[in-house]
mmCIF file of C-alpha atoms and ligand atoms in Angstrom:
data_model
loop_
_atom_site.group_PDB
_atom_site.id
_atom_site.type_symbol
_atom_site.label_atom_id
_atom_site.label_comp_id
_atom_site.label_asym_id
_atom_site.label_seq_id
_atom_site.Cartn_x
_atom_site.Cartn_y
_atom_site.Cartn_z
ATOM 1 C CA UNK A 698 129.302 31.881 117.165
ATOM 2 C CA UNK A 699 128.548 29.046 119.369
ATOM 3 C CA UNK A 700 130.803 27.051 121.755
ATOM 4 C CA UNK A 701 132.385 29.873 123.819
ATOM 5 C CA UNK A 702 131.155 28.428 127.067
ATOM 6 C CA UNK A 703 132.353 24.927 126.310
ATOM 7 C CA UNK A 704 135.745 26.217 125.186
ATOM 8 C CA UNK A 705 136.048 28.045 128.642
ATOM 9 C CA UNK A 706 134.667 25.083 130.557
ATOM 10 C CA UNK A 707 137.196 22.622 129.092
ATOM 11 C CA UNK A 708 139.949 24.900 130.461
ATOM 12 C CA UNK A 709 138.492 25.316 133.794
ATOM 13 C CA UNK A 710 137.677 29.002 133.161
ATOM 14 C CA UNK A 711 134.564 31.151 133.509
ATOM 15 C CA UNK A 712 132.220 31.312 130.570
ATOM 16 C CA UNK A 713 133.083 34.973 130.089
ATOM 17 C CA UNK A 714 136.621 34.006 129.230
ATOM 18 C CA UNK A 715 135.259 32.010 126.410
ATOM 19 C CA UNK A 716 133.420 35.032 125.077
ATOM 20 C CA UNK A 717 136.528 37.070 125.297
ATOM 21 C CA UNK A 718 138.439 34.413 123.284
ATOM 22 C CA UNK A 719 135.419 34.445 120.911
ATOM 23 C CA UNK A 720 135.879 38.145 120.414
ATOM 24 C CA UNK A 721 139.554 37.278 119.110
ATOM 25 C CA UNK A 722 137.904 34.843 116.550
ATOM 26 C CA UNK A 723 135.747 37.691 115.597
ATOM 27 C CA UNK A 724 138.815 39.943 114.913
ATOM 28 C CA UNK A 725 140.524 37.127 112.944
ATOM 29 C CA UNK A 726 137.458 36.352 110.784
ATOM 30 C CA UNK A 727 136.729 40.135 110.102
ATOM 31 C CA UNK A 728 140.387 40.563 108.985
ATOM 32 C CA UNK A 729 140.147 37.506 106.791
ATOM 33 C CA UNK A 730 136.810 38.772 105.339
ATOM 34 C CA UNK A 731 138.539 41.986 104.378
ATOM 35 C CA UNK A 732 141.574 40.010 102.957
ATOM 36 C CA UNK A 733 139.203 37.834 100.851
ATOM 37 C CA UNK A 734 137.204 40.829 99.673
ATOM 38 C CA UNK A 735 133.837 39.575 101.120
ATOM 39 C CA UNK A 736 131.237 42.182 100.960
ATOM 40 C CA UNK A 737 129.402 41.139 104.069
ATOM 41 C CA UNK A 738 130.310 39.526 107.283
ATOM 42 C CA UNK A 739 127.404 39.032 109.652
ATOM 43 C CA UNK A 740 127.645 37.810 113.174
ATOM 44 C CA UNK A 741 124.861 36.474 115.362
ATOM 45 C CA UNK A 742 126.275 38.045 118.501
ATOM 46 C CA UNK A 743 123.288 38.086 120.858
ATOM 47 C CA UNK A 744 119.804 36.504 120.264
ATOM 48 C CA UNK A 745 116.528 37.556 121.830
ATOM 49 C CA UNK A 746 116.641 34.346 123.811
ATOM 50 C CA UNK A 747 120.116 35.192 125.043
ATOM 51 C CA UNK A 748 118.390 37.775 127.392
ATOM 52 C CA UNK A 749 117.505 34.683 129.479
ATOM 53 C CA UNK A 750 121.033 33.925 130.398
ATOM 54 C CA UNK A 751 122.240 35.019 133.924
ATOM 55 C CA UNK A 752 122.380 38.839 134.322
ATOM 56 C CA UNK A 753 126.094 38.644 134.857
ATOM 57 C CA UNK A 754 126.833 36.945 131.612
ATOM 58 C CA UNK A 755 124.622 39.316 129.735
ATOM 59 C CA UNK A 756 126.277 42.268 131.241
ATOM 60 C CA UNK A 757 129.730 40.772 130.572
ATOM 61 C CA UNK A 758 128.750 40.148 126.934
ATOM 62 C CA UNK A 759 127.553 43.766 126.501
ATOM 63 C CA UNK A 760 130.669 45.167 128.004
ATOM 64 C CA UNK A 761 132.677 43.017 125.782
ATOM 65 C CA UNK A 762 130.821 44.107 122.697
ATOM 66 C CA UNK A 763 131.354 47.763 123.672
ATOM 67 C CA UNK A 764 134.977 47.295 124.363
ATOM 68 C CA UNK A 765 135.475 45.458 121.013
ATOM 69 C CA UNK A 766 133.662 48.208 119.034
ATOM 70 C CA UNK A 767 135.807 50.848 120.709
ATOM 71 C CA UNK A 768 139.076 49.062 120.255
ATOM 72 C CA UNK A 769 138.258 47.905 116.657
ATOM 73 C CA UNK A 770 137.195 51.336 115.252
ATOM 74 C CA UNK A 771 140.832 52.405 114.202
ATOM 75 C CA UNK A 772 141.065 49.064 112.225
ATOM 76 C CA UNK A 773 137.622 49.434 110.742
ATOM 77 C CA UNK A 774 138.592 52.865 109.406
ATOM 78 C CA UNK A 775 141.897 51.614 108.135
ATOM 79 C CA UNK A 776 140.275 48.709 106.291
ATOM 80 C CA UNK A 777 137.322 50.647 105.067
ATOM 81 C CA UNK A 778 134.907 48.542 107.146
ATOM 82 C CA UNK A 779 131.322 49.725 107.486
ATOM 83 C CA UNK A 780 129.639 48.470 110.719
ATOM 84 C CA UNK A 781 125.872 48.158 111.218
ATOM 85 C CA UNK A 782 123.869 46.677 113.955
ATOM 86 C CA UNK A 783 120.496 45.075 113.587
ATOM 87 C CA UNK A 784 118.052 43.673 115.967
ATOM 88 C CA UNK A 785 115.577 44.719 118.673
ATOM 89 C CA UNK A 786 117.561 47.736 119.800
ATOM 90 C CA UNK A 787 114.932 48.832 122.143
ATOM 91 C CA UNK A 788 115.896 46.163 124.627
ATOM 92 C CA UNK A 789 119.704 47.316 124.625
ATOM 93 C CA UNK A 790 120.957 49.697 127.244
ATOM 94 C CA UNK A 791 121.440 53.400 126.382
ATOM 95 C CA UNK A 792 125.214 52.954 126.611
ATOM 96 C CA UNK A 793 125.312 50.055 124.185
ATOM 97 C CA UNK A 794 122.870 51.803 121.848
ATOM 98 C CA UNK A 795 125.218 55.037 122.041
ATOM 99 C CA UNK A 796 128.285 52.902 121.225
ATOM 100 C CA UNK A 797 126.486 51.224 118.293
ATOM 101 C CA UNK A 798 125.198 54.682 116.914
ATOM 102 C CA UNK A 799 128.571 56.028 117.222
ATOM 103 C CA UNK A 800 130.463 53.205 115.398
ATOM 104 C CA UNK A 801 127.726 53.190 112.645
ATOM 105 C CA UNK A 802 127.965 56.840 112.046
ATOM 106 C CA UNK A 803 131.814 56.949 111.920
ATOM 107 C CA UNK A 804 131.937 54.008 109.439
ATOM 108 C CA UNK A 805 128.793 54.814 107.513
ATOM 109 C CA UNK A 806 130.771 56.167 104.416
ATOM 110 C CA UNK A 807 133.048 53.164 104.323
ATOM 111 C CA UNK A 808 132.716 51.209 101.185
ATOM 112 C CA UNK A 809 134.600 47.979 101.906
ATOM 113 C CA UNK A 810 133.335 44.963 103.835
ATOM 114 C CA UNK A 811 130.131 45.478 105.726
ATOM 115 C CA UNK A 812 130.190 44.024 109.323
ATOM 116 C CA UNK A 813 126.696 43.275 110.434
ATOM 117 C CA UNK A 814 126.172 42.661 114.106
ATOM 118 C CA UNK A 815 123.006 41.018 114.964
ATOM 119 C CA UNK A 816 122.112 41.971 118.508
ATOM 120 C CA UNK A 817 118.967 41.048 120.429
ATOM 121 C CA UNK A 818 117.879 39.616 117.126
ATOM 122 C CA UNK A 819 115.575 36.661 116.301
ATOM 123 C CA UNK A 820 114.201 35.677 113.114
ATOM 124 C CA UNK A 821 110.536 35.379 114.448
ATOM 125 C CA UNK A 822 110.794 38.893 115.905
ATOM 126 C CA UNK A 823 112.026 40.305 112.691
ATOM 127 C CA UNK A 824 109.181 38.793 110.713
ATOM 128 C CA UNK A 825 106.675 39.971 113.234
ATOM 129 C CA UNK A 826 108.043 43.529 113.356
ATOM 130 C CA UNK A 827 107.955 43.654 109.482
ATOM 131 C CA UNK A 828 104.184 42.487 109.531
ATOM 132 C CA UNK A 829 103.386 45.199 112.102
ATOM 133 C CA UNK A 830 105.252 47.872 110.158
ATOM 134 C CA UNK A 831 103.671 46.772 106.822
ATOM 135 C CA UNK A 832 100.228 46.730 108.451
ATOM 136 C CA UNK A 833 100.741 50.235 109.753
ATOM 137 C CA UNK A 834 102.072 51.673 106.452
ATOM 138 C CA UNK A 835 100.076 49.858 103.731
ATOM 139 C CA UNK A 836 96.389 49.940 102.890
ATOM 140 C CA UNK A 837 94.455 46.586 103.328
ATOM 141 C CA UNK A 838 94.387 46.235 99.477
ATOM 142 C CA UNK A 839 98.208 46.595 99.301
ATOM 143 C CA UNK A 840 98.669 44.187 102.141
ATOM 144 C CA UNK A 841 96.631 41.587 100.410
ATOM 145 C CA UNK A 842 98.675 41.851 97.324
ATOM 146 C CA UNK A 843 102.121 41.859 98.976
ATOM 147 C CA UNK A 844 104.699 39.700 97.219
ATOM 148 C CA UNK A 845 107.847 38.389 99.100
ATOM 149 C CA UNK A 846 110.045 41.104 97.501
ATOM 150 C CA UNK A 847 107.691 43.798 98.666
ATOM 151 C CA UNK A 848 107.523 42.343 102.237
ATOM 152 C CA UNK A 849 111.324 42.100 102.523
ATOM 153 C CA UNK A 850 111.810 45.768 102.740
ATOM 154 C CA UNK A 851 110.079 45.803 106.085
ATOM 155 C CA UNK A 852 112.608 43.422 107.607
ATOM 156 C CA UNK A 853 115.518 44.840 109.517
ATOM 157 C CA UNK A 854 117.753 43.505 106.691
ATOM 158 C CA UNK A 855 116.146 45.448 103.975
ATOM 159 C CA UNK A 856 119.243 46.990 102.883
ATOM 160 C CA UNK A 857 121.565 44.103 102.895
ATOM 161 C CA UNK A 858 121.442 40.956 100.800
ATOM 162 C CA UNK A 859 120.413 37.608 101.971
ATOM 163 C CA UNK A 860 123.318 35.502 103.249
ATOM 164 C CA UNK A 861 125.088 32.982 100.841
ATOM 165 C CA UNK A 862 126.641 31.018 103.362
ATOM 166 C CA UNK A 863 125.718 30.265 107.143
ATOM 167 C CA UNK A 864 128.447 28.949 109.483
ATOM 168 C CA UNK A 865 127.565 27.439 112.695
ATOM 169 C CA UNK A 866 130.392 26.285 114.989
ATOM 170 C CA UNK A 867 130.476 23.912 117.918
ATOM 171 C CA UNK A 868 128.531 20.820 116.474
ATOM 172 C CA UNK A 869 125.083 22.275 116.917
ATOM 173 C CA UNK A 870 122.879 21.468 113.966
ATOM 174 C CA UNK A 871 120.041 24.051 114.265
ATOM 175 C CA UNK A 872 119.296 27.642 112.972
ATOM 176 C CA UNK A 873 118.379 28.900 116.454
ATOM 177 C CA UNK A 874 115.949 31.609 115.258
ATOM 178 C CA UNK A 875 118.534 33.392 113.171
ATOM 179 C CA UNK A 876 117.596 34.648 109.676
ATOM 180 C CA UNK A 877 114.548 32.537 109.131
ATOM 181 C CA UNK A 878 113.122 34.413 106.111
ATOM 182 C CA UNK A 879 116.542 35.583 104.733
ATOM 183 C CA UNK A 880 118.091 32.079 104.946
ATOM 184 C CA UNK A 881 115.526 30.541 102.607
ATOM 185 C CA UNK A 882 118.403 29.620 100.103
ATOM 186 C CA UNK A 883 121.363 30.014 102.336
ATOM 187 C CA UNK A 884 124.096 27.300 102.217
ATOM 188 C CA UNK A 885 124.682 25.779 105.668
ATOM 189 C CA UNK A 886 127.980 24.761 107.036
ATOM 190 C CA UNK A 887 128.327 22.998 110.275
ATOM 191 C CA UNK A 888 131.537 22.382 112.102
ATOM 192 C CA UNK A 889 132.552 20.865 115.404
ATOM 193 C CA UNK A 890 135.088 23.535 115.874
ATOM 194 C CA UNK A 891 134.201 25.654 118.946
ATOM 195 C CA UNK A 892 133.946 29.473 118.017
ATOM 196 C CA UNK A 893 137.009 30.489 119.984
ATOM 197 C CA UNK A 894 139.013 28.014 117.912
ATOM 198 C CA UNK A 895 137.415 29.204 114.670
ATOM 199 C CA UNK A 896 140.123 31.309 112.937
ATOM 200 C CA UNK A 897 141.393 31.987 109.474
ATOM 201 C CA UNK A 898 142.287 28.395 108.453
ATOM 202 C CA UNK A 899 138.749 27.301 109.647
ATOM 203 C CA UNK A 900 137.085 30.068 107.813
ATOM 204 C CA UNK A 901 138.999 29.269 104.620
ATOM 205 C CA UNK A 902 137.765 25.604 104.993
ATOM 206 C CA UNK A 903 134.120 26.822 105.147
ATOM 207 C CA UNK A 904 134.661 29.130 102.078
ATOM 208 C CA UNK A 905 136.325 26.099 100.121
ATOM 209 C CA UNK A 906 133.358 23.924 101.062
ATOM 210 C CA UNK A 907 130.985 26.711 99.800
ATOM 211 C CA UNK A 908 132.723 27.035 96.574
ATOM 212 C CA UNK A 909 132.094 23.378 95.866
ATOM 213 C CA UNK A 910 128.355 23.786 96.495
ATOM 214 C CA UNK A 911 125.923 23.709 93.559
ATOM 215 C CA UNK A 912 123.277 26.381 94.146
ATOM 216 C CA UNK A 913 120.152 25.619 92.091
ATOM 217 C CA UNK A 914 117.600 27.728 93.955
ATOM 218 C CA UNK A 915 114.944 24.905 93.260
ATOM 219 C CA UNK A 916 115.649 24.924 89.694
ATOM 220 C CA UNK A 917 117.226 22.248 87.446
ATOM 221 C CA UNK A 918 120.510 22.830 85.679
HETATM 222 C C1 FPP B 1304 127.506 31.357 122.108
HETATM 223 O O1 FPP B 1304 128.247 30.549 122.781
HETATM 224 C C2 FPP B 1304 128.048 32.753 122.071
HETATM 225 C C3 FPP B 1304 127.362 33.983 122.401
HETATM 226 C C4 FPP B 1304 125.907 33.927 122.992
HETATM 227 C C5 FPP B 1304 128.089 35.225 122.375
HETATM 228 C C6 FPP B 1304 128.848 35.534 121.187
HETATM 229 C C7 FPP B 1304 129.680 36.695 121.474
HETATM 230 C C8 FPP B 1304 130.989 36.957 121.216
HETATM 231 C C9 FPP B 1304 131.774 36.048 120.498
HETATM 232 C C10 FPP B 1304 131.575 38.321 121.844
HETATM 233 C C11 FPP B 1304 132.090 39.099 120.799
HETATM 234 C C12 FPP B 1304 131.205 39.629 119.748
HETATM 235 C C13 FPP B 1304 131.414 40.645 119.003
HETATM 236 C C14 FPP B 1304 130.565 40.834 117.879
HETATM 237 C C15 FPP B 1304 132.567 41.398 119.160
HETATM 238 P P1 FPP B 1304 127.752 29.873 124.068
HETATM 239 O O2 FPP B 1304 127.948 30.764 125.242
HETATM 240 O O3 FPP B 1304 126.221 29.426 123.824
HETATM 241 O O4 FPP B 1304 128.666 28.588 124.271
HETATM 242 P P2 FPP B 1304 128.272 27.121 124.847
HETATM 243 O O5 FPP B 1304 127.090 26.708 123.732
HETATM 244 O O6 FPP B 1304 129.486 26.456 124.703
HETATM 245 O O7 FPP B 1304 127.759 27.390 126.164
#
C-alpha cells in the first residue's frame, strides 16, 4: 500500500494524513473484496524495514491500525470477514498485540473473506523463522529430505493459499521483501496510482487485468 507519504506531501499535509487516507482505501478495498466474493485480501501494512522510520510515524501507524481494527469490527462481523495478522509479532507492543488477538478471536468463526494483515513482516524473516522451526522440530534425516510442500507448513502463511495477484501502488516496481517464497507464481500488477487514491474502480481495473493473464506455472499449454 505504497504512496501514502507522497499523497500527503502533494497536498502539503503530514505523512500521517496520507496513512489515514490510506486506511480509507483499505476500507473501500475490503468492502469490494467482500462484494466480489474474494476469499482472501492480504495487506502489507508494515514491513520489518518500516521499523526504521521515525518513531513518531511508527507510533502513528500503530495507533491508526488499532483504531481501524476497533472501528471495523462491527463491519467485519456484518460481512462475515475473518481477520488474521501475520508477521514478527514479538516486535509489536502489548497493546497492538492485544487488539490483534481480540479481533482474530472475535472473527475466527467467520467464513467469508479472510483479511490478512501483514505486520512487522518480511519475506526473508519468514523463510528464516521457518528454517529455524523446521530445524527444531525435524530430525536431520527429515530435514535433508524436505520438499517445498513440507517446508511451506513452517512459514507463517501455512494456513493460507499463495497469492494469485499482487498489486503494488505508487509506481514502485519492486517486491520489497514481501511474500518471497509464496509469490513464486503470483501475478504482479503495478500502477502509478498512490494508495490513498486506490479505491473500487482501481481495484476492479487490477482484477480485470488479472482476468486477462494466462497463468502457465512454467508449463506449456
Ligand atoms: C507505505 O506508504 C505505507 C505504509 C508503510 C503504511 C500502510 C498503512 C496504512 C494504509 C494504514 C492502515 C492499514 C490498515 C491495515 C488499516 P509510504 O509511507 O511508504 O508512502 P511514500 O512512499 O509515498 O512515502
